[in-house]
PDB file of C-alpha atoms (C1' of nucleotides) in Angstrom:
ATOM      1  CA  MET A   1       0.000   0.000   0.000  1.00 53.00           C
ATOM      2  CA  SER A   2       1.267   3.403  -0.911  1.00 63.00           C
ATOM      3  CA  THR A   3       2.425   5.787   1.761  1.00 85.00           C
ATOM      4  CA  LEU A   4       0.659   8.692   0.105  1.00 91.00           C
ATOM      5  CA  CYS A   5      -2.030  10.302   2.205  1.00 95.00           C
ATOM      6  CA  HIS A   6      -5.468   9.948   0.639  1.00 95.00           C
ATOM      7  CA  CYS A   7      -6.636  13.086   2.366  1.00 96.00           C
ATOM      8  CA  THR A   8      -3.684  15.144   1.207  1.00 96.00           C
ATOM      9  CA  ILE A   9      -4.223  14.011  -2.372  1.00 95.00           C
ATOM     10  CA  LEU A  10      -7.846  14.999  -2.108  1.00 95.00           C
ATOM     11  CA  ARG A  11      -6.955  18.364  -0.621  1.00 96.00           C
ATOM     12  CA  ARG A  12      -4.465  19.071  -3.363  1.00 96.00           C
ATOM     13  CA  ALA A  13      -6.915  18.153  -6.115  1.00 95.00           C
ATOM     14  CA  THR A  14      -9.532  20.366  -4.515  1.00 96.00           C
ATOM     15  CA  ARG A  15      -7.196  23.340  -4.437  1.00 96.00           C
ATOM     16  CA  LYS A  16      -6.332  22.852  -8.076  1.00 96.00           C
ATOM     17  CA  LEU A  17      -9.866  22.335  -9.297  1.00 96.00           C
ATOM     18  CA  SER A  18     -11.108  25.262  -7.246  1.00 97.00           C
ATOM     19  CA  ALA A  19      -8.449  27.432  -8.849  1.00 96.00           C
ATOM     20  CA  VAL A  20      -9.761  26.442 -12.289  1.00 96.00           C
ATOM     21  CA  TYR A  21     -13.325  27.356 -11.393  1.00 97.00           C
ATOM     22  CA  ASP A  22     -12.214  30.503  -9.591  1.00 97.00           C
ATOM     23  CA  LEU A  23     -10.342  31.656 -12.674  1.00 96.00           C
ATOM     24  CA  ALA A  24     -13.343  31.051 -14.906  1.00 97.00           C
ATOM     25  CA  LEU A  25     -15.608  32.935 -12.521  1.00 97.00           C
ATOM     26  CA  ALA A  26     -13.200  35.810 -11.932  1.00 96.00           C
ATOM     27  CA  PRO A  27     -14.792  38.008 -14.644  1.00 96.00           C
ATOM     28  CA  PHE A  28     -17.947  37.973 -12.521  1.00 97.00           C
ATOM     29  CA  ALA A  29     -16.053  38.892  -9.363  1.00 96.00           C
ATOM     30  CA  ILE A  30     -17.049  35.707  -7.530  1.00 97.00           C
ATOM     31  CA  ASN A  31     -15.366  32.416  -6.771  1.00 97.00           C
ATOM     32  CA  ILE A  32     -16.668  28.875  -6.870  1.00 98.00           C
ATOM     33  CA  ALA A  33     -17.546  28.789  -3.168  1.00 97.00           C
ATOM     34  CA  GLN A  34     -19.623  31.922  -3.597  1.00 98.00           C
ATOM     35  CA  TYR A  35     -21.209  30.738  -6.833  1.00 98.00           C
ATOM     36  CA  SER A  36     -22.162  27.476  -5.199  1.00 97.00           C
ATOM     37  CA  LEU A  37     -23.652  29.280  -2.225  1.00 97.00           C
ATOM     38  CA  LEU A  38     -25.586  31.634  -4.503  1.00 97.00           C
ATOM     39  CA  ARG A  39     -27.049  28.665  -6.346  1.00 97.00           C
ATOM     40  CA  VAL A  40     -28.324  27.086  -3.154  1.00 97.00           C
ATOM     41  CA  ILE A  41     -29.818  30.401  -2.076  1.00 97.00           C
ATOM     42  CA  ALA A  42     -31.434  30.822  -5.504  1.00 97.00           C
ATOM     43  CA  ARG A  43     -33.015  27.397  -5.254  1.00 96.00           C
ATOM     44  CA  GLU A  44     -34.478  27.726  -1.768  1.00 95.00           C
ATOM     45  CA  GLN A  45     -34.766  31.402  -1.032  1.00 94.00           C
ATOM     46  CA  PRO A  46     -35.690  32.780   1.332  1.00 94.00           C
ATOM     47  CA  LEU A  47     -33.921  30.506   3.789  1.00 96.00           C
ATOM     48  CA  SER A  48     -32.233  30.820   7.157  1.00 96.00           C
ATOM     49  CA  LEU A  49     -28.499  30.673   7.723  1.00 97.00           C
ATOM     50  CA  THR A  50     -28.880  27.436   9.644  1.00 96.00           C
ATOM     51  CA  THR A  51     -30.794  25.839   6.789  1.00 96.00           C
ATOM     52  CA  LEU A  52     -28.176  27.073   4.372  1.00 97.00           C
ATOM     53  CA  GLY A  53     -25.527  25.498   6.560  1.00 97.00           C
ATOM     54  CA  ARG A  54     -27.349  22.166   6.503  1.00 96.00           C
ATOM     55  CA  ARG A  55     -27.719  22.238   2.735  1.00 96.00           C
ATOM     56  CA  THR A  56     -24.072  22.992   2.145  1.00 96.00           C
ATOM     57  CA  GLU A  57     -22.798  20.947   5.091  1.00 96.00           C
ATOM     58  CA  LEU A  58     -20.903  23.978   6.271  1.00 97.00           C
ATOM     59  CA  ASP A  59     -20.631  25.258   9.804  1.00 97.00           C
ATOM     60  CA  ARG A  60     -23.274  27.850  10.478  1.00 96.00           C
ATOM     61  CA  SER A  61     -20.747  30.470  11.461  1.00 97.00           C
ATOM     62  CA  THR A  62     -18.925  29.866   8.185  1.00 97.00           C
ATOM     63  CA  VAL A  63     -22.154  30.353   6.282  1.00 97.00           C
ATOM     64  CA  GLY A  64     -22.840  33.531   8.215  1.00 97.00           C
ATOM     65  CA  ARG A  65     -19.500  35.021   7.250  1.00 97.00           C
ATOM     66  CA  ASN A  66     -19.709  33.867   3.631  1.00 98.00           C
ATOM     67  CA  VAL A  67     -23.167  35.350   3.290  1.00 98.00           C
ATOM     68  CA  ARG A  68     -21.841  38.593   4.727  1.00 97.00           C
ATOM     69  CA  VAL A  69     -19.335  38.748   1.885  1.00 97.00           C
ATOM     70  CA  LEU A  70     -22.073  38.149  -0.670  1.00 97.00           C
ATOM     71  CA  GLU A  71     -24.074  40.879   0.993  1.00 97.00           C
ATOM     72  CA  LYS A  72     -21.136  43.277   0.767  1.00 96.00           C
ATOM     73  CA  LEU A  73     -20.979  42.440  -2.932  1.00 96.00           C
ATOM     74  CA  GLY A  74     -24.657  43.346  -3.253  1.00 96.00           C
ATOM     75  CA  LEU A  75     -25.652  39.859  -4.370  1.00 97.00           C
ATOM     76  CA  VAL A  76     -27.885  38.892  -1.455  1.00 97.00           C
ATOM     77  CA  VAL A  77     -29.833  40.544   1.324  1.00 97.00           C
ATOM     78  CA  THR A  78     -30.509  39.250   4.794  1.00 96.00           C
ATOM     79  CA  ARG A  79     -33.383  40.256   6.993  1.00 94.00           C
ATOM     80  CA  LYS A  80     -34.880  39.150  10.267  1.00 92.00           C
ATOM     81  CA  SER A  81     -37.518  36.511   9.921  1.00 91.00           C
ATOM     82  CA  GLU A  82     -40.969  37.666  10.989  1.00 88.00           C
ATOM     83  CA  ASP A  83     -42.016  34.242  12.196  1.00 89.00           C
ATOM     84  CA  ASP A  84     -38.940  33.629  14.301  1.00 92.00           C
ATOM     85  CA  GLN A  85     -37.121  36.675  15.577  1.00 92.00           C
ATOM     86  CA  ARG A  86     -33.933  34.646  15.988  1.00 94.00           C
ATOM     87  CA  GLU A  87     -33.691  33.728  12.341  1.00 95.00           C
ATOM     88  CA  ALA A  88     -31.852  35.676   9.678  1.00 95.00           C
ATOM     89  CA  VAL A  89     -33.220  34.792   6.264  1.00 96.00           C
ATOM     90  CA  VAL A  90     -31.272  35.243   3.053  1.00 97.00           C
ATOM     91  CA  ALA A  91     -32.497  36.001  -0.452  1.00 97.00           C
ATOM     92  CA  LEU A  92     -30.928  37.060  -3.737  1.00 97.00           C
ATOM     93  CA  THR A  93     -30.948  40.616  -4.962  1.00 97.00           C
ATOM     94  CA  ALA A  94     -31.701  41.363  -8.597  1.00 96.00           C
ATOM     95  CA  GLN A  95     -27.980  41.750  -9.050  1.00 96.00           C
ATOM     96  CA  GLY A  96     -27.430  38.372  -7.420  1.00 97.00           C
ATOM     97  CA  THR A  97     -29.860  36.717  -9.820  1.00 97.00           C
ATOM     98  CA  ASP A  98     -28.209  38.468 -12.705  1.00 97.00           C
ATOM     99  CA  THR A  99     -24.726  37.441 -11.624  1.00 97.00           C
ATOM    100  CA  ILE A 100     -25.718  33.783 -11.367  1.00 97.00           C
ATOM    101  CA  GLN A 101     -27.173  33.865 -14.845  1.00 97.00           C
ATOM    102  CA  ARG A 102     -24.243  35.640 -16.396  1.00 97.00           C
ATOM    103  CA  ALA A 103     -21.740  33.368 -14.652  1.00 97.00           C
ATOM    104  CA  PHE A 104     -23.566  30.201 -15.598  1.00 97.00           C
ATOM    105  CA  PRO A 105     -21.869  29.663 -18.988  1.00 97.00           C
ATOM    106  CA  ALA A 106     -18.429  30.043 -17.417  1.00 96.00           C
ATOM    107  CA  TRP A 107     -19.316  27.519 -14.741  1.00 97.00           C
ATOM    108  CA  GLU A 108     -20.777  25.186 -17.347  1.00 96.00           C
ATOM    109  CA  ASN A 109     -17.580  25.378 -19.354  1.00 96.00           C
ATOM    110  CA  CYS A 110     -15.643  24.252 -16.305  1.00 96.00           C
ATOM    111  CA  GLN A 111     -18.011  21.350 -15.884  1.00 95.00           C
ATOM    112  CA  ARG A 112     -17.605  20.328 -19.506  1.00 94.00           C
ATOM    113  CA  ASP A 113     -13.846  20.740 -19.379  1.00 93.00           C
ATOM    114  CA  ILE A 114     -13.475  18.471 -16.418  1.00 93.00           C
ATOM    115  CA  GLU A 115     -15.960  16.003 -17.888  1.00 91.00           C
ATOM    116  CA  ALA A 116     -14.012  15.944 -21.138  1.00 90.00           C
ATOM    117  CA  LYS A 117     -10.754  15.559 -19.284  1.00 90.00           C
ATOM    118  CA  LEU A 118     -11.885  12.659 -17.123  1.00 87.00           C
ATOM    119  CA  GLY A 119     -14.624  11.106 -19.209  1.00 83.00           C
ATOM    120  CA  ALA A 120     -18.213  10.622 -18.126  1.00 78.00           C
ATOM    121  CA  GLY A 121     -17.483   7.259 -16.547  1.00 80.00           C
ATOM    122  CA  LYS A 122     -14.818   8.620 -14.245  1.00 82.00           C
ATOM    123  CA  ILE A 123     -16.986  11.571 -13.333  1.00 86.00           C
ATOM    124  CA  ASP A 124     -19.682   9.176 -12.201  1.00 84.00           C
ATOM    125  CA  THR A 125     -17.162   7.087 -10.313  1.00 83.00           C
ATOM    126  CA  LEU A 126     -15.718  10.173  -8.708  1.00 84.00           C
ATOM    127  CA  ARG A 127     -19.125  11.367  -7.606  1.00 86.00           C
ATOM    128  CA  THR A 128     -19.988   7.966  -6.171  1.00 85.00           C
ATOM    129  CA  ILE A 129     -16.751   7.819  -4.266  1.00 86.00           C
ATOM    130  CA  LEU A 130     -16.975  11.343  -2.942  1.00 86.00           C
ATOM    131  CA  ASP A 131     -20.578  10.895  -1.893  1.00 84.00           C
ATOM    132  CA  SER A 132     -19.604   7.853   0.150  1.00 84.00           C
ATOM    133  CA  ILE A 133     -16.877   9.667   2.047  1.00 82.00           C
TER     134      ILE A 133
ATOM    135  CA  MET B   1     -25.807  15.661 -17.287  1.00 53.00           C
ATOM    136  CA  SER B   2     -26.356  16.507 -13.648  1.00 64.00           C
ATOM    137  CA  THR B   3     -26.466  20.078 -12.510  1.00 85.00           C
ATOM    138  CA  LEU B   4     -24.302  19.290  -9.503  1.00 91.00           C
ATOM    139  CA  CYS B   5     -21.010  21.107  -9.439  1.00 95.00           C
ATOM    140  CA  HIS B   6     -18.062  18.715  -9.606  1.00 95.00           C
ATOM    141  CA  CYS B   7     -15.885  21.203  -7.791  1.00 96.00           C
ATOM    142  CA  THR B   8     -18.354  21.722  -4.975  1.00 96.00           C
ATOM    143  CA  ILE B   9     -18.709  17.989  -4.486  1.00 95.00           C
ATOM    144  CA  LEU B  10     -14.950  17.696  -4.310  1.00 95.00           C
ATOM    145  CA  ARG B  11     -14.720  20.570  -1.856  1.00 96.00           C
ATOM    146  CA  ARG B  12     -17.347  19.054   0.382  1.00 96.00           C
ATOM    147  CA  ALA B  13     -15.697  15.647   0.385  1.00 95.00           C
ATOM    148  CA  THR B  14     -12.380  17.263   1.217  1.00 96.00           C
ATOM    149  CA  ARG B  15     -13.835  19.099   4.196  1.00 96.00           C
ATOM    150  CA  LYS B  16     -15.375  15.909   5.494  1.00 96.00           C
ATOM    151  CA  LEU B  17     -12.338  13.731   5.012  1.00 96.00           C
ATOM    152  CA  SER B  18     -10.081  16.392   6.490  1.00 97.00           C
ATOM    153  CA  ALA B  19     -12.314  16.509   9.554  1.00 96.00           C
ATOM    154  CA  VAL B  20     -11.873  12.751   9.977  1.00 96.00           C
ATOM    155  CA  TYR B  21      -8.099  12.989   9.821  1.00 97.00           C
ATOM    156  CA  ASP B  22      -8.073  16.108  11.979  1.00 97.00           C
ATOM    157  CA  LEU B  23     -10.051  14.323  14.668  1.00 96.00           C
ATOM    158  CA  ALA B  24      -7.708  11.360  14.618  1.00 97.00           C
ATOM    159  CA  LEU B  25      -4.677  13.640  14.861  1.00 97.00           C
ATOM    160  CA  ALA B  26      -6.156  15.922  17.519  1.00 96.00           C
ATOM    161  CA  PRO B  27      -4.515  14.003  20.405  1.00 96.00           C
ATOM    162  CA  PHE B  28      -1.170  15.059  18.946  1.00 97.00           C
ATOM    163  CA  ALA B  29      -2.253  18.688  18.650  1.00 96.00           C
ATOM    164  CA  ILE B  30      -1.805  18.783  14.869  1.00 97.00           C
ATOM    165  CA  ASN B  31      -4.136  18.558  11.903  1.00 97.00           C
ATOM    166  CA  ILE B  32      -3.788  16.732   8.603  1.00 98.00           C
ATOM    167  CA  ALA B  33      -2.392  19.745   6.766  1.00 97.00           C
ATOM    168  CA  GLN B  34       0.321  20.088   9.379  1.00 98.00           C
ATOM    169  CA  TYR B  35       1.023  16.366   9.521  1.00 98.00           C
ATOM    170  CA  SER B  36       1.353  16.282   5.759  1.00 97.00           C
ATOM    171  CA  LEU B  37       3.695  19.247   5.799  1.00 97.00           C
ATOM    172  CA  LEU B  38       5.784  17.691   8.561  1.00 98.00           C
ATOM    173  CA  ARG B  39       6.145  14.524   6.534  1.00 97.00           C
ATOM    174  CA  VAL B  40       7.456  16.394   3.522  1.00 97.00           C
ATOM    175  CA  ILE B  41       9.890  18.275   5.723  1.00 97.00           C
ATOM    176  CA  ALA B  42      10.993  15.023   7.362  1.00 97.00           C
ATOM    177  CA  ARG B  43      11.675  13.472   3.995  1.00 96.00           C
ATOM    178  CA  GLU B  44      13.718  16.300   2.497  1.00 95.00           C
ATOM    179  CA  GLN B  45      15.036  18.356   5.364  1.00 94.00           C
ATOM    180  CA  PRO B  46      16.637  20.761   5.382  1.00 94.00           C
ATOM    181  CA  LEU B  47      14.767  22.479   2.553  1.00 96.00           C
ATOM    182  CA  SER B  48      13.768  26.004   1.613  1.00 96.00           C
ATOM    183  CA  LEU B  49      10.252  27.370   1.836  1.00 97.00           C
ATOM    184  CA  THR B  50      10.106  27.694  -1.926  1.00 96.00           C
ATOM    185  CA  THR B  51      11.082  24.053  -2.379  1.00 96.00           C
ATOM    186  CA  LEU B  52       8.516  23.061   0.202  1.00 97.00           C
ATOM    187  CA  GLY B  53       5.937  25.019  -1.742  1.00 97.00           C
ATOM    188  CA  ARG B  54       6.826  23.180  -4.940  1.00 96.00           C
ATOM    189  CA  ARG B  55       6.620  19.787  -3.258  1.00 96.00           C
ATOM    190  CA  THR B  56       3.221  20.482  -1.756  1.00 96.00           C
ATOM    191  CA  GLU B  57       1.957  22.593  -4.664  1.00 96.00           C
ATOM    192  CA  LEU B  58       1.101  25.320  -2.207  1.00 97.00           C
ATOM    193  CA  ASP B  59       1.729  28.998  -2.614  1.00 97.00           C
ATOM    194  CA  ARG B  60       5.018  29.994  -1.018  1.00 96.00           C
ATOM    195  CA  SER B  61       3.370  32.527   1.247  1.00 96.00           C
ATOM    196  CA  THR B  62       0.986  29.830   2.462  1.00 97.00           C
ATOM    197  CA  VAL B  63       3.899  27.552   3.212  1.00 97.00           C
ATOM    198  CA  GLY B  64       5.648  30.355   5.044  1.00 97.00           C
ATOM    199  CA  ARG B  65       2.689  30.902   7.324  1.00 97.00           C
ATOM    200  CA  ASN B  66       2.031  27.209   7.880  1.00 98.00           C
ATOM    201  CA  VAL B  67       5.662  26.647   8.772  1.00 98.00           C
ATOM    202  CA  ARG B  68       5.451  29.526  11.206  1.00 97.00           C
ATOM    203  CA  VAL B  69       2.636  27.713  13.001  1.00 97.00           C
ATOM    204  CA  LEU B  70       4.701  24.532  13.162  1.00 97.00           C
ATOM    205  CA  GLU B  71       7.561  26.578  14.518  1.00 97.00           C
ATOM    206  CA  LYS B  72       5.335  28.071  17.192  1.00 96.00           C
ATOM    207  CA  LEU B  73       4.363  24.519  18.119  1.00 96.00           C
ATOM    208  CA  GLY B  74       8.051  23.673  18.482  1.00 96.00           C
ATOM    209  CA  LEU B  75       7.947  21.051  15.745  1.00 97.00           C
ATOM    210  CA  VAL B  76      10.293  22.682  13.238  1.00 97.00           C
ATOM    211  CA  VAL B  77      13.012  25.289  13.160  1.00 97.00           C
ATOM    212  CA  THR B  78      13.870  27.675  10.366  1.00 96.00           C
ATOM    213  CA  ARG B  79      17.230  29.290   9.824  1.00 94.00           C
ATOM    214  CA  LYS B  80      18.866  31.353   7.136  1.00 92.00           C
ATOM    215  CA  SER B  81      20.685  29.334   4.536  1.00 91.00           C
ATOM    216  CA  GLU B  82      24.431  29.842   4.551  1.00 89.00           C
ATOM    217  CA  ASP B  83      24.752  29.352   0.816  1.00 89.00           C
ATOM    218  CA  ASP B  84      21.997  31.752  -0.163  1.00 92.00           C
ATOM    219  CA  GLN B  85      21.225  34.519   2.278  1.00 92.00           C
ATOM    220  CA  ARG B  86      17.740  34.890   0.840  1.00 94.00           C
ATOM    221  CA  GLU B  87      16.695  31.363   1.667  1.00 94.00           C
ATOM    222  CA  ALA B  88      15.011  30.239   4.865  1.00 94.00           C
ATOM    223  CA  VAL B  89      15.559  26.532   5.357  1.00 96.00           C
ATOM    224  CA  VAL B  90      13.308  24.356   7.484  1.00 97.00           C
ATOM    225  CA  ALA B  91      14.115  21.276   9.513  1.00 97.00           C
ATOM    226  CA  LEU B  92      12.378  19.186  12.151  1.00 97.00           C
ATOM    227  CA  THR B  93      13.096  19.516  15.831  1.00 97.00           C
ATOM    228  CA  ALA B  94      13.436  16.411  17.992  1.00 96.00           C
ATOM    229  CA  GLN B  95       9.894  17.103  19.115  1.00 96.00           C
ATOM    230  CA  GLY B  96       8.781  17.325  15.491  1.00 97.00           C
ATOM    231  CA  THR B  97      10.305  13.962  14.715  1.00 97.00           C
ATOM    232  CA  ASP B  98       8.719  12.515  17.819  1.00 97.00           C
ATOM    233  CA  THR B  99       5.310  13.931  16.972  1.00 97.00           C
ATOM    234  CA  ILE B 100       5.359  12.459  13.486  1.00 97.00           C
ATOM    235  CA  GLN B 101       6.230   9.068  14.863  1.00 97.00           C
ATOM    236  CA  ARG B 102       3.634   9.149  17.597  1.00 97.00           C
ATOM    237  CA  ALA B 103       0.942  10.390  15.209  1.00 97.00           C
ATOM    238  CA  PHE B 104       1.737   7.846  12.545  1.00 97.00           C
ATOM    239  CA  PRO B 105      -0.556   5.066  13.836  1.00 97.00           C
ATOM    240  CA  ALA B 106      -3.502   7.460  14.028  1.00 97.00           C
ATOM    241  CA  TRP B 107      -2.877   8.598  10.476  1.00 97.00           C
ATOM    242  CA  GLU B 108      -2.484   5.012   9.334  1.00 96.00           C
ATOM    243  CA  ASN B 109      -5.800   4.109  10.909  1.00 96.00           C
ATOM    244  CA  CYS B 110      -7.455   6.854   8.868  1.00 96.00           C
ATOM    245  CA  GLN B 111      -5.845   5.484   5.749  1.00 95.00           C
ATOM    246  CA  ARG B 112      -7.060   1.971   6.514  1.00 94.00           C
ATOM    247  CA  ASP B 113     -10.530   3.182   7.413  1.00 93.00           C
ATOM    248  CA  ILE B 114     -10.998   4.987   4.152  1.00 93.00           C
ATOM    249  CA  GLU B 115      -9.469   2.100   2.237  1.00 91.00           C
ATOM    250  CA  ALA B 116     -11.853  -0.313   3.924  1.00 90.00           C
ATOM    251  CA  LYS B 117     -14.780   1.984   3.269  1.00 90.00           C
ATOM    252  CA  LEU B 118     -14.072   2.446  -0.410  1.00 87.00           C
ATOM    253  CA  GLY B 119     -12.165  -0.698  -1.294  1.00 83.00           C
ATOM    254  CA  ALA B 120      -8.684  -0.830  -2.771  1.00 78.00           C
ATOM    255  CA  GLY B 121      -9.981  -0.561  -6.320  1.00 80.00           C
ATOM    256  CA  LYS B 122     -11.818   2.647  -5.713  1.00 82.00           C
ATOM    257  CA  ILE B 123      -8.875   4.098  -3.852  1.00 86.00           C
ATOM    258  CA  ASP B 124      -6.709   3.457  -6.883  1.00 84.00           C
ATOM    259  CA  THR B 125      -9.343   4.950  -9.160  1.00 83.00           C
ATOM    260  CA  LEU B 126      -9.695   7.947  -6.919  1.00 84.00           C
ATOM    261  CA  ARG B 127      -5.957   8.539  -6.886  1.00 86.00           C
ATOM    262  CA  THR B 128      -5.767   8.233 -10.660  1.00 85.00           C
ATOM    263  CA  ILE B 129      -8.601  10.687 -11.120  1.00 86.00           C
ATOM    264  CA  LEU B 130      -7.297  13.185  -8.628  1.00 85.00           C
ATOM    265  CA  ASP B 131      -3.806  13.027 -10.059  1.00 84.00           C
ATOM    266  CA  SER B 132      -5.171  13.875 -13.486  1.00 84.00           C
ATOM    267  CA  ILE B 133      -6.997  16.963 -12.285  1.00 82.00           C
TER     268      ILE B 133
ATOM    269  C1'  DG C   1      33.091  44.900 -11.687  1.00 96.40           C
ATOM    270  C1'  DC C   2      28.141  46.566 -12.620  1.00 96.40           C
ATOM    271  C1'  DC C   3      23.616  46.684 -13.519  1.00 96.40           C
ATOM    272  C1'  DA C   4      19.252  44.413 -14.983  1.00 96.40           C
ATOM    273  C1'  DG C   5      16.554  40.721 -14.332  1.00 96.40           C
ATOM    274  C1'  DA C   6      15.565  36.623 -11.584  1.00 96.40           C
ATOM    275  C1'  DT C   7      14.722  34.609  -7.199  1.00 96.40           C
ATOM    276  C1'  DG C   8      13.426  34.116  -2.121  1.00 96.40           C
ATOM    277  C1'  DC C   9      10.765  36.028   1.620  1.00 96.40           C
ATOM    278  C1'  DG C  10       7.721  38.638   4.695  1.00 96.40           C
ATOM    279  C1'  DG C  11       3.694  41.287   5.198  1.00 96.40           C
ATOM    280  C1'  DG C  12      -0.807  43.180   3.762  1.00 96.40           C
ATOM    281  C1'  DC C  13      -5.232  41.917   2.257  1.00 96.40           C
ATOM    282  C1'  DA C  14      -8.991  38.880   1.386  1.00 96.40           C
ATOM    283  C1'  DT C  15     -11.787  34.627   1.591  1.00 96.40           C
ATOM    284  C1'  DA C  16     -12.912  29.884   3.479  1.00 96.40           C
ATOM    285  C1'  DT C  17     -13.429  27.125   7.322  1.00 96.40           C
ATOM    286  C1'  DA C  18     -14.330  25.269  12.175  1.00 96.40           C
ATOM    287  C1'  DC C  19     -15.047  25.448  17.199  1.00 96.40           C
ATOM    288  C1'  DA C  20     -16.327  27.618  21.510  1.00 96.40           C
ATOM    289  C1'  DC C  21     -18.895  31.142  23.917  1.00 96.40           C
ATOM    290  C1'  DG C  22     -22.424  34.189  24.931  1.00 96.40           C
ATOM    291  C1'  DC C  23     -26.898  36.374  23.912  1.00 96.40           C
ATOM    292  C1'  DA C  24     -31.627  36.426  22.394  1.00 96.40           C
ATOM    293  C1'  DT C  25     -35.622  34.064  21.311  1.00 96.40           C
ATOM    294  C1'  DA C  26     -38.721  30.069  21.086  1.00 96.40           C
ATOM    295  C1'  DC C  27     -40.826  26.220  23.113  1.00 96.40           C
ATOM    296  C1'  DA C  28     -42.208  22.580  26.192  1.00 96.40           C
ATOM    297  C1'  DT C  29     -43.247  20.865  30.619  1.00 96.40           C
ATOM    298  C1'  DG C  30     -44.813  21.273  35.125  1.00 96.40           C
TER     299       DG C  30
ATOM    300  C1'  DC D   1     -47.519  31.206  33.726  1.00 96.40           C
ATOM    301  C1'  DA D   2     -42.690  30.308  34.843  1.00 96.40           C
ATOM    302  C1'  DT D   3     -38.599  28.158  34.167  1.00 96.40           C
ATOM    303  C1'  DG D   4     -35.398  25.148  31.886  1.00 96.40           C
ATOM    304  C1'  DT D   5     -33.990  23.570  27.506  1.00 96.40           C
ATOM    305  C1'  DA D   6     -33.445  23.970  22.676  1.00 96.40           C
ATOM    306  C1'  DT D   7     -32.468  26.763  18.765  1.00 96.40           C
ATOM    307  C1'  DG D   8     -30.498  30.620  15.836  1.00 96.40           C
ATOM    308  C1'  DC D   9     -26.879  34.024  15.484  1.00 96.40           C
ATOM    309  C1'  DG D  10     -22.783  36.907  15.998  1.00 96.40           C
ATOM    310  C1'  DT D  11     -18.162  37.210  17.563  1.00 96.40           C
ATOM    311  C1'  DG D  12     -13.582  35.772  19.011  1.00 96.40           C
ATOM    312  C1'  DT D  13      -9.884  32.869  17.864  1.00 96.40           C
ATOM    313  C1'  DA D  14      -7.299  30.016  14.940  1.00 96.40           C
ATOM    314  C1'  DT D  15      -5.626  27.725  10.707  1.00 96.40           C
ATOM    315  C1'  DA D  16      -5.489  27.288   5.527  1.00 96.40           C
ATOM    316  C1'  DT D  17      -5.050  29.413   1.279  1.00 96.40           C
ATOM    317  C1'  DG D  18      -3.811  32.682  -2.658  1.00 96.40           C
ATOM    318  C1'  DC D  19      -2.447  37.167  -4.780  1.00 96.40           C
ATOM    319  C1'  DC D  20       0.218  41.273  -4.790  1.00 96.40           C
ATOM    320  C1'  DC D  21       3.887  44.348  -3.341  1.00 96.40           C
ATOM    321  C1'  DG D  22       8.177  45.593  -1.706  1.00 96.40           C
ATOM    322  C1'  DC D  23      12.807  44.440  -0.065  1.00 96.40           C
ATOM    323  C1'  DA D  24      17.011  41.798  -0.110  1.00 96.40           C
ATOM    324  C1'  DT D  25      20.011  38.950  -2.510  1.00 96.40           C
ATOM    325  C1'  DC D  26      21.843  36.416  -6.291  1.00 96.40           C
ATOM    326  C1'  DT D  27      23.352  35.851 -11.109  1.00 96.40           C
ATOM    327  C1'  DG D  28      24.316  36.437 -15.767  1.00 96.40           C
ATOM    328  C1'  DG D  29      25.603  39.328 -19.622  1.00 96.40           C
ATOM    329  C1'  DC D  30      28.358  43.172 -20.816  1.00 96.40           C
TER     330       DC D  30
END
DNA sequence: GCCAGATGCGGGCATATACACGCATACATG
DNA sequence: CATGTATGCGTGTATATGCCCGCATCTGGC
């Protein structure tokens, strides 16, 4: 068995792939983490930070800070929930919706590039493996 | 083709797997990123920060900061190279060497756990895929 | 030998990420 | 209804990561 660390290999690949997506999304002034978060918000808005954390499997405090960045960029707004005064609910702004749509082709190109590079079979395998981690 | 982002899936899996390794290494007061870095240093010490960055495919400034943390933990020392006054070379301390050795079984357990979970075939496939990213 | 370009580093800036703590609100049980 | 527990958030602290800038040093061509 190899002495190479599975986790370290995974971490390295993630950094590299993220850099590819980040570069493609740079013209829209967002990165892949932000794009991904925007997409979840778009799909379920309005939603609370805690819910957003569950969807993304991110720590709630991480989500809170990441959303704050998106807010600073003018892509989302947060407001207090009326039902539950504790909750902060997030929704896209018009600019946020627009940014997602404009960035979509760039993101899709990344998807196609990696699919072409690995082949559909390996993409499926990869997804299966990663989902089971 | 699915609308799921390959990069986001990879990022999520990396966070989760890192958390597993981090938990296993917690008794030794290091995380997987640090353990991995220590191993590279152990293998090639003494080496410059730039070389360390090339080996790990990390930005040099990142390596510089990460090494500083290891230094604060007493696991490595850095000194100015005698040959090239610009270079900062890194080497393990006795405590660093000791920590790697003591942490090794915990790391190895993580390796075996993930190998058992995925099976040797999938581990190989995963490595091949990740290496080609 | 000298200067221009290359190389090595640290620091500034920014995001991503997690955990622990404390505060406010909601809710459930007596 | 009152209190104890559960839930939702923000903040503090820490590491990980990358880009850019400026400084110091090295090196090669002249």
